[in-house]
Amino acid sequence: MIAIHNHTTEEEDYAIDWALPLAFVKKRHIESIEGGSEITQTWRMKERMKTVSVALVLCLNVGVDPPDVVKTQPCARLECWIDPLSMSPQKALETIGSNLQKQYERWQPRARYKQSLDPTAEEVKKLCTSLRRNAKEERVLFHYNGHGVPKPTSNGEIWVFNRTYTQYIPLSVYDLQTWMGAPSIYIYDCSNAGIIVDSFKQFADQHEKEYKVAAQSHGTVNTPPSFKNCIQLAACSANQILPMNPDLPADVFTSCLTTPIKIALRWFVIQNSSKLVSKLSLDIIDKIPGQLNDRRTMLGELNWIFTAITDTIAWNTLPRDVFQKLFRQDLLVASLFRNFLLAERIMRSYDCTPVSSPKLPPTYQHPMWQAWDMALDLCLSQLPAIMENEEQFVHSPFFEEQLTAFEVWLGLGSDRRSPPEQLPIVLQVLLSQVHRLRALELLGRFLDLGPWAVNLALSVGIFPYVLKLLQSSARELRPLLVFIWAKILAVDGSCQADLVRDNGHKYFLSVLQDTSIPGEDRTLAAFVLASMVKDYPPGQEAALQGSLVSICLEQLGDASALLRQWLAICLGRLWHKYEKARWCGVRDIAPEKLNTLLQDPVPEVRAAAVYALGTFINSVTERSEHANNIDHTIAMTLLNTVSYDMSPLVRKELVVALQWIVLIFENSFLSVCLQEESRRGESTLSPQTANVPDLSMSPIMGMRRIASRDRLKTVTPVTVLSTDGAVSPAAVASSDFIHTERIKRVSSSSSICSLGHGNLSNLPTLSFGSIYMKLWHGLTALDHDPHPGVSHLSHMVTSHIRDQIKDSTATKDVGEMRMTPSLSLPPSPSSRSSFLAGESPPTSTASTTSTIELHKFSSSRTHTPRPRRVLHNTISEEADDNARGRRPLVKTQFVEWSSKYFAQSATHGQDDNDVESDLHYEREWRYQRNHLLRIEARDEQRRILSSKLESQVFNARNPNAPSVIAFHPYDTHIAVAGKDSFGIWDWVTGVKQSYCYNRASKQSRITSLDFVNGHDVSLLLVGSDDGTVRLWGNYTLTKGKEPVLVTAWHALSDIQNPRQNSGAGLVTHWEQKSQQLVVTGDARVIRLWDAESELKVQDIPTGADCCITSISSDDMEPALIAAGCGDGSVRLFDRRKSSQEARIMTWREHATWVVNVQLRNHNKIVSGCVSGDVRFFDIRKNSAVAVRQTTHGVTAMAIHRVADTFA
């Protein structure tokens, strides 16, 4: 419980909990370290199509009306905006054909156009077969105007002419299909056009059946043309005739498809839809200034608005796959279907219903058409003033208003609502420099909603626009573009190829290099570049040429932790299996610069640095002495720096990094492992007889290696381990690994911290193999890491070596094996060169034994029935020459998990800051309860002198003898530990809420318990006498779920006598306010750990020759630490001083073991010992100010943190 003073006001007391920080609640503590779920990408077209040939078939027979159509008078006459009666029939026909071609050329200027004017059936056949032959697999368009011939027949026939134009000749759609082939698009502008669409489907089925029969009879297996996928647009349904309104053109359907703005304006005037202009004439339409392809003019802006509106209607109405096929696959088809939406609106007003295949839902009443009418109205209302007074054209507010609507949706919408209908309009606005900045800002906000929003934007077609914008030099767009691209690449990494192809990476290199840009934006640029080079050699090469290595290395000291993290990940991905980048890093002393990040205050940065150094080791394809020396140095630096890092995130990456050293120098590690077996005289491969290896007694001087050319490997699959120890099979190259059955961990208590100490440090010289001995002992120590994820990863790496030896010794022949010349062993480095020249190595009893064992190992492997190979000799005998074929034994998803950050929303879901969230309401209730409990506690303190204290409120039986007890400061929970288990009881109801195993080593026992975040959702900190600390969440088994291991680490690795139950074990004290954990016990130091950075802060020597039995600090004086010792002394330390000067006071007044000590407010210390005397110290005086004698033989003592009470 937090210390409360009597003068504290209620307002101050209530604010205490809100001011306290929370520990171990970062994402790395509460999330599984795994990447986001893969989302199937559907936005990228599997195949883009192009309409390369267009057949314009006009059956007009100008001057002669077909017999089955009775025309009104006056009647619609215009064809392609030409009056055919205003000139001779032949000239009119040619002019109409020419105009129609020009109208189509506006939409697809590069297509091959062929006109067929009043043709015969033979001419149509010749035209269609010719166009299909030239188009090959691309699309062909067939435009049919049948205004001068009879209606299509119910048998699926259209009409053409004979050579003398005296007869109408039927042309079957069946034949037309045969000539046109697939893919094709058909446009029918004639009455009863729906008949053709219906017949087309029947004939398509008939074609497919006939093709199958022919294929079976001839034995061919070619894929038949898919006529069902052909696109058709018909002017009206099967029982309708075309409109004859004289104010409309006769080919109103064709006009809608090819000249939409002109016909839309005309229809708007005819309908008298204007609400701003009372009198409008059709003549005014032709006077609208501007060009359709110039968005700065009135006509161009109308065309731009029309495109945005029709795109929006289609995207909001059609299924996504249909939208992709019709509006994104082919530019001409997309234009025709946008215009088809207008045709449906106009022709339905004249009782005609255009038909399409695939069929589209009705769109003529979509609300966006009202926005189109308003745009037309605003445009036409300006015309009189522009024409008469030559006033300046005022741009339409359409796009600005649509952006506002989009912004409103972003402010009020959610992923549970329908997508914003303005998204396609935002795409169009990116074309405008005026609104581009705002559009990009809103687009970024939308993409920030999550992967679903990114996929939605990509499906609309946003990608080519944002790719093109990378060519812009506008500095104000930089932060928006890097944000948008980071969101895209976080969801769809395949866009890396587009970036490299269009040189888009140069944009992000310039952003990353510019240190004047905020760190947040440079972090996004680093992520984009890291995504670009991920497993993509062209991206790696492009980034290397762009000096990405030096750019990243120069900024490793940046203040932004996320930037440091992604700079390291970017480097790691850049030189992953790319040796050129590695040697560029060597020239820029990259390993030394990355080493500084191994002590970074942010665990994710340290993990990223370890990852980068691991891929650095694995990037060499041809080994050399120089490369080996560099990798040895990196491996030892990693081992000595982060083996006992507080964060399991970092230690997992350490195991993954060290596996490459094991795989590269596999022979040396086999030698180390085998020598240890022969040295101890018994196998450590058997878990029942496993001994604890002692680093100081390791046979380093007898260390030898096997030449790589004599290293034999077998062919089996290898097991790849995921982040938290989950095993998944992976296929491997036939010559790389051997895998046998899983075995249990081998016991090892060797400490990395002791490297360089003890007998090892006294050796005058070390053999060449000593580095492998150190690395092997480091890995075997990690086998017993308190975090199961780390230990499992490490066990898989060491088992790779042990299993090979076990497999070999199990199958070796009993007969005597003779020595072979290939097993020559090198001496120490001092004589290495002469040995390589041919000199025999020195021998000893130990080395002879080892040599025989190695020979037996090699011989036995040659006699195994499995496939084998002999490695070729390389520059370095220790290294495996097949570098590119190596597959990892273990891997984590740390980098993928880090990438997930960019796919998630940066502004939403922040419940910690959301005062309306359930989390905030729960916390508010909890803090209010704490406040009331503190008030109640103060009242009890005042009544303490007149009330009875010796009342029993709880009694329970524990499965094991209780050794440690801890009360929760606010909940009615009591934690009781016995041996390696702990239980939680409710001391009010007497109910046992949980009983759990700590999952430490079997011989260990729990010696300390503490509650972390006691004022909030608590975690239980459990310390064992093997020096490990485990932090458990959900320790009360809420909702029936198992307890969660939040983190675990070796808090006191150099603890003494961990197997003797008579010691103090591990003693801990948690400081909530400073977020520090003070640990000591059977050691000669007091160690301080920082929970925020998960780093060791300080080691303070105790100055005592005995264990520390209890420790305490005060929230009001956080610099001071009081410690009770096994020799009866009480010591006071000031952590503000240097480690050697930190002990500022020692009281030696207790004669026996100090049971408990507490540093209290106002510079007071209370301590009690086994003999029963309780002493009160003032830290300003050299002796106790008061003594109280209690019962002799005290084994436990509790001192209240606030009340002047002890028991």
PDB file of C-alpha atoms in Angstrom, residues 192-343:
ATOM      1  CA  ASN A 192     -35.204  -4.799 -79.800  1.00  0.00           C
ATOM      2  CA  ALA A 193     -31.455  -5.085 -79.094  1.00  0.00           C
ATOM      3  CA  GLY A 194     -32.130  -7.229 -76.012  1.00  0.00           C
ATOM      4  CA  ILE A 195     -32.975 -10.134 -78.350  1.00  0.00           C
ATOM      5  CA  ILE A 196     -29.335 -10.249 -79.454  1.00  0.00           C
ATOM      6  CA  VAL A 197     -28.106 -10.400 -75.868  1.00  0.00           C
ATOM      7  CA  ASP A 198     -30.393 -13.320 -75.063  1.00  0.00           C
ATOM      8  CA  SER A 199     -29.462 -15.197 -78.248  1.00  0.00           C
ATOM      9  CA  PHE A 200     -25.766 -14.558 -77.638  1.00  0.00           C
ATOM     10  CA  LYS A 201     -25.854 -16.613 -74.431  1.00  0.00           C
ATOM     11  CA  GLN A 202     -27.605 -19.537 -76.158  1.00  0.00           C
ATOM     12  CA  PHE A 203     -25.120 -19.539 -79.010  1.00  0.00           C
ATOM     13  CA  ALA A 204     -22.207 -19.324 -76.553  1.00  0.00           C
ATOM     14  CA  ASP A 205     -23.415 -22.531 -74.861  1.00  0.00           C
ATOM     15  CA  GLN A 206     -23.830 -24.184 -78.261  1.00  0.00           C
ATOM     16  CA  HIS A 207     -20.290 -23.203 -79.265  1.00  0.00           C
ATOM     17  CA  GLU A 208     -18.809 -24.665 -76.111  1.00  0.00           C
ATOM     18  CA  LYS A 209     -20.670 -27.968 -76.506  1.00  0.00           C
ATOM     19  CA  GLU A 210     -19.593 -28.273 -80.130  1.00  0.00           C
ATOM     20  CA  TYR A 211     -16.018 -27.492 -79.194  1.00  0.00           C
ATOM     21  CA  LYS A 212     -15.992 -30.222 -76.556  1.00  0.00           C
ATOM     22  CA  VAL A 213     -17.388 -32.776 -79.013  1.00  0.00           C
ATOM     23  CA  ALA A 214     -14.791 -31.791 -81.613  1.00  0.00           C
ATOM     24  CA  ALA A 215     -12.013 -31.916 -79.039  1.00  0.00           C
ATOM     25  CA  GLN A 216     -13.020 -35.439 -77.976  1.00  0.00           C
ATOM     26  CA  SER A 217     -13.171 -36.708 -81.527  1.00  0.00           C
ATOM     27  CA  HIS A 218      -9.795 -35.205 -82.494  1.00  0.00           C
ATOM     28  CA  GLY A 219      -8.139 -35.729 -79.107  1.00  0.00           C
ATOM     29  CA  THR A 220      -7.199 -32.068 -78.644  1.00  0.00           C
ATOM     30  CA  VAL A 221      -7.119 -30.394 -75.237  1.00  0.00           C
ATOM     31  CA  ASN A 222      -6.949 -26.700 -76.167  1.00  0.00           C
ATOM     32  CA  THR A 223      -9.021 -24.317 -74.062  1.00  0.00           C
ATOM     33  CA  PRO A 224     -12.172 -23.191 -75.958  1.00  0.00           C
ATOM     34  CA  PRO A 225     -12.874 -19.455 -76.391  1.00  0.00           C
ATOM     35  CA  SER A 226     -14.884 -18.161 -73.441  1.00  0.00           C
ATOM     36  CA  PHE A 227     -17.819 -16.519 -75.211  1.00  0.00           C
ATOM     37  CA  LYS A 228     -19.730 -16.250 -71.930  1.00  0.00           C
ATOM     38  CA  ASN A 229     -17.197 -13.707 -70.691  1.00  0.00           C
ATOM     39  CA  CYS A 230     -17.731 -11.433 -73.666  1.00  0.00           C
ATOM     40  CA  ILE A 231     -19.194  -8.027 -72.841  1.00  0.00           C
ATOM     41  CA  GLN A 232     -22.387  -6.746 -74.465  1.00  0.00           C
ATOM     42  CA  LEU A 233     -24.100  -3.369 -74.334  1.00  0.00           C
ATOM     43  CA  ALA A 234     -27.541  -3.085 -75.923  1.00  0.00           C
ATOM     44  CA  ALA A 235     -29.608   0.071 -76.407  1.00  0.00           C
ATOM     45  CA  CYS A 236     -32.910  -1.429 -75.233  1.00  0.00           C
ATOM     46  CA  SER A 237     -34.566  -4.634 -74.136  1.00  0.00           C
ATOM     47  CA  ALA A 238     -36.027  -7.317 -76.402  1.00  0.00           C
ATOM     48  CA  ASN A 239     -39.469  -5.705 -76.792  1.00  0.00           C
ATOM     49  CA  GLN A 240     -38.558  -2.007 -76.942  1.00  0.00           C
ATOM     50  CA  ILE A 241     -37.913   0.393 -79.797  1.00  0.00           C
ATOM     51  CA  LEU A 242     -35.509   3.349 -79.734  1.00  0.00           C
ATOM     52  CA  PRO A 243     -36.759   6.830 -78.765  1.00  0.00           C
ATOM     53  CA  MET A 244     -37.791   9.101 -81.627  1.00  0.00           C
ATOM     54  CA  ASN A 245     -37.846  12.439 -79.809  1.00  0.00           C
ATOM     55  CA  PRO A 246     -36.728  14.999 -82.426  1.00  0.00           C
ATOM     56  CA  ASP A 247     -34.732  16.867 -79.754  1.00  0.00           C
ATOM     57  CA  LEU A 248     -32.552  13.799 -79.329  1.00  0.00           C
ATOM     58  CA  PRO A 249     -30.194  12.196 -81.826  1.00  0.00           C
ATOM     59  CA  ALA A 250     -31.339   8.994 -83.453  1.00  0.00           C
ATOM     60  CA  ASP A 251     -28.330   7.192 -82.056  1.00  0.00           C
ATOM     61  CA  VAL A 252     -28.893   8.440 -78.507  1.00  0.00           C
ATOM     62  CA  PHE A 253     -27.368   5.231 -77.098  1.00  0.00           C
ATOM     63  CA  THR A 254     -24.178   5.682 -79.130  1.00  0.00           C
ATOM     64  CA  SER A 255     -24.101   9.366 -78.158  1.00  0.00           C
ATOM     65  CA  CYS A 256     -24.277   8.443 -74.465  1.00  0.00           C
ATOM     66  CA  LEU A 257     -21.423   5.968 -74.890  1.00  0.00           C
ATOM     67  CA  THR A 258     -19.112   8.184 -76.956  1.00  0.00           C
ATOM     68  CA  THR A 259     -20.110  11.820 -76.269  1.00  0.00           C
ATOM     69  CA  PRO A 260     -21.571  11.714 -72.755  1.00  0.00           C
ATOM     70  CA  ILE A 261     -21.097  15.369 -71.774  1.00  0.00           C
ATOM     71  CA  LYS A 262     -22.793  16.704 -74.897  1.00  0.00           C
ATOM     72  CA  ILE A 263     -25.817  14.435 -74.624  1.00  0.00           C
ATOM     73  CA  ALA A 264     -26.028  14.950 -70.845  1.00  0.00           C
ATOM     74  CA  LEU A 265     -26.159  18.728 -71.295  1.00  0.00           C
ATOM     75  CA  ARG A 266     -28.741  18.383 -74.061  1.00  0.00           C
ATOM     76  CA  TRP A 267     -30.956  16.093 -71.992  1.00  0.00           C
ATOM     77  CA  PHE A 268     -30.603  18.401 -68.962  1.00  0.00           C
ATOM     78  CA  VAL A 269     -31.895  21.329 -71.033  1.00  0.00           C
ATOM     79  CA  ILE A 270     -34.697  19.281 -72.620  1.00  0.00           C
ATOM     80  CA  GLN A 271     -35.857  18.085 -69.201  1.00  0.00           C
ATOM     81  CA  ASN A 272     -35.869  21.701 -67.989  1.00  0.00           C
ATOM     82  CA  SER A 273     -34.109  20.487 -64.844  1.00  0.00           C
ATOM     83  CA  SER A 274     -32.347  23.750 -64.119  1.00  0.00           C
ATOM     84  CA  LYS A 275     -33.202  25.446 -60.851  1.00  0.00           C
ATOM     85  CA  LEU A 276     -30.798  28.351 -61.299  1.00  0.00           C
ATOM     86  CA  VAL A 277     -31.542  29.403 -64.887  1.00  0.00           C
ATOM     87  CA  SER A 278     -35.124  29.848 -66.005  1.00  0.00           C
ATOM     88  CA  LYS A 279     -34.734  29.898 -69.782  1.00  0.00           C
ATOM     89  CA  LEU A 280     -32.217  27.693 -71.554  1.00  0.00           C
ATOM     90  CA  SER A 281     -31.976  26.880 -75.240  1.00  0.00           C
ATOM     91  CA  LEU A 282     -30.224  23.970 -76.917  1.00  0.00           C
ATOM     92  CA  ASP A 283     -28.031  26.397 -78.818  1.00  0.00           C
ATOM     93  CA  ILE A 284     -26.260  27.457 -75.641  1.00  0.00           C
ATOM     94  CA  ILE A 285     -24.797  23.963 -75.161  1.00  0.00           C
ATOM     95  CA  ASP A 286     -22.422  24.288 -78.093  1.00  0.00           C
ATOM     96  CA  LYS A 287     -21.106  27.583 -76.691  1.00  0.00           C
ATOM     97  CA  ILE A 288     -19.657  26.138 -73.470  1.00  0.00           C
ATOM     98  CA  PRO A 289     -15.991  27.105 -73.580  1.00  0.00           C
ATOM     99  CA  GLY A 290     -13.037  24.771 -73.125  1.00  0.00           C
ATOM    100  CA  GLN A 291     -11.719  21.352 -74.101  1.00  0.00           C
ATOM    101  CA  LEU A 292     -12.832  18.020 -72.691  1.00  0.00           C
ATOM    102  CA  ASN A 293      -9.263  17.032 -71.825  1.00  0.00           C
ATOM    103  CA  ASP A 294      -8.383  20.295 -70.067  1.00  0.00           C
ATOM    104  CA  ARG A 295      -9.631  20.247 -66.479  1.00  0.00           C
ATOM    105  CA  ARG A 296      -8.958  23.958 -66.082  1.00  0.00           C
ATOM    106  CA  THR A 297     -11.779  24.832 -68.511  1.00  0.00           C
ATOM    107  CA  MET A 298     -15.514  24.623 -67.943  1.00  0.00           C
ATOM    108  CA  LEU A 299     -16.065  21.751 -70.361  1.00  0.00           C
ATOM    109  CA  GLY A 300     -13.018  19.866 -69.064  1.00  0.00           C
ATOM    110  CA  GLU A 301     -14.136  20.267 -65.459  1.00  0.00           C
ATOM    111  CA  LEU A 302     -17.592  18.932 -66.310  1.00  0.00           C
ATOM    112  CA  ASN A 303     -16.000  15.889 -67.907  1.00  0.00           C
ATOM    113  CA  TRP A 304     -13.795  15.415 -64.815  1.00  0.00           C
ATOM    114  CA  ILE A 305     -16.816  15.635 -62.489  1.00  0.00           C
ATOM    115  CA  PHE A 306     -18.747  13.199 -64.680  1.00  0.00           C
ATOM    116  CA  THR A 307     -15.928  10.661 -64.519  1.00  0.00           C
ATOM    117  CA  ALA A 308     -15.745  10.962 -60.712  1.00  0.00           C
ATOM    118  CA  ILE A 309     -19.520  10.596 -60.283  1.00  0.00           C
ATOM    119  CA  THR A 310     -19.978   7.599 -62.577  1.00  0.00           C
ATOM    120  CA  ASP A 311     -16.938   5.886 -61.015  1.00  0.00           C
ATOM    121  CA  THR A 312     -18.430   6.494 -57.575  1.00  0.00           C
ATOM    122  CA  ILE A 313     -21.850   5.152 -58.578  1.00  0.00           C
ATOM    123  CA  ALA A 314     -20.289   2.007 -60.012  1.00  0.00           C
ATOM    124  CA  TRP A 315     -18.002   1.410 -57.022  1.00  0.00           C
ATOM    125  CA  ASN A 316     -20.843   1.809 -54.540  1.00  0.00           C
ATOM    126  CA  THR A 317     -23.269  -0.352 -56.534  1.00  0.00           C
ATOM    127  CA  LEU A 318     -21.338  -3.213 -58.101  1.00  0.00           C
ATOM    128  CA  PRO A 319     -19.664  -6.194 -56.447  1.00  0.00           C
ATOM    129  CA  ARG A 320     -15.909  -5.666 -56.105  1.00  0.00           C
ATOM    130  CA  ASP A 321     -14.933  -8.313 -58.660  1.00  0.00           C
ATOM    131  CA  VAL A 322     -17.354  -6.942 -61.259  1.00  0.00           C
ATOM    132  CA  PHE A 323     -16.114  -3.406 -60.632  1.00  0.00           C
ATOM    133  CA  GLN A 324     -12.506  -4.534 -61.088  1.00  0.00           C
ATOM    134  CA  LYS A 325     -13.322  -6.313 -64.346  1.00  0.00           C
ATOM    135  CA  LEU A 326     -15.429  -3.590 -65.943  1.00  0.00           C
ATOM    136  CA  PHE A 327     -13.920  -0.382 -64.553  1.00  0.00           C
ATOM    137  CA  ARG A 328     -10.229  -1.162 -63.990  1.00  0.00           C
ATOM    138  CA  GLN A 329      -9.123  -3.842 -66.444  1.00  0.00           C
ATOM    139  CA  ASP A 330      -9.491  -2.059 -69.784  1.00  0.00           C
ATOM    140  CA  LEU A 331      -9.498   1.718 -70.251  1.00  0.00           C
ATOM    141  CA  LEU A 332     -11.962   1.687 -73.170  1.00  0.00           C
ATOM    142  CA  VAL A 333     -14.320  -0.746 -71.449  1.00  0.00           C
ATOM    143  CA  ALA A 334     -14.194   1.377 -68.275  1.00  0.00           C
ATOM    144  CA  SER A 335     -15.115   4.498 -70.239  1.00  0.00           C
ATOM    145  CA  LEU A 336     -17.944   2.739 -72.064  1.00  0.00           C
ATOM    146  CA  PHE A 337     -19.433   1.399 -68.838  1.00  0.00           C
ATOM    147  CA  ARG A 338     -19.197   4.776 -67.095  1.00  0.00           C
ATOM    148  CA  ASN A 339     -21.068   6.237 -70.028  1.00  0.00           C
ATOM    149  CA  PHE A 340     -23.485   3.307 -70.003  1.00  0.00           C
ATOM    150  CA  LEU A 341     -24.661   4.465 -66.556  1.00  0.00           C
ATOM    151  CA  LEU A 342     -25.603   7.788 -68.156  1.00  0.00           C
ATOM    152  CA  ALA A 343     -27.326   5.963 -71.028  1.00  0.00           C
TER     153      ALA A 343
END
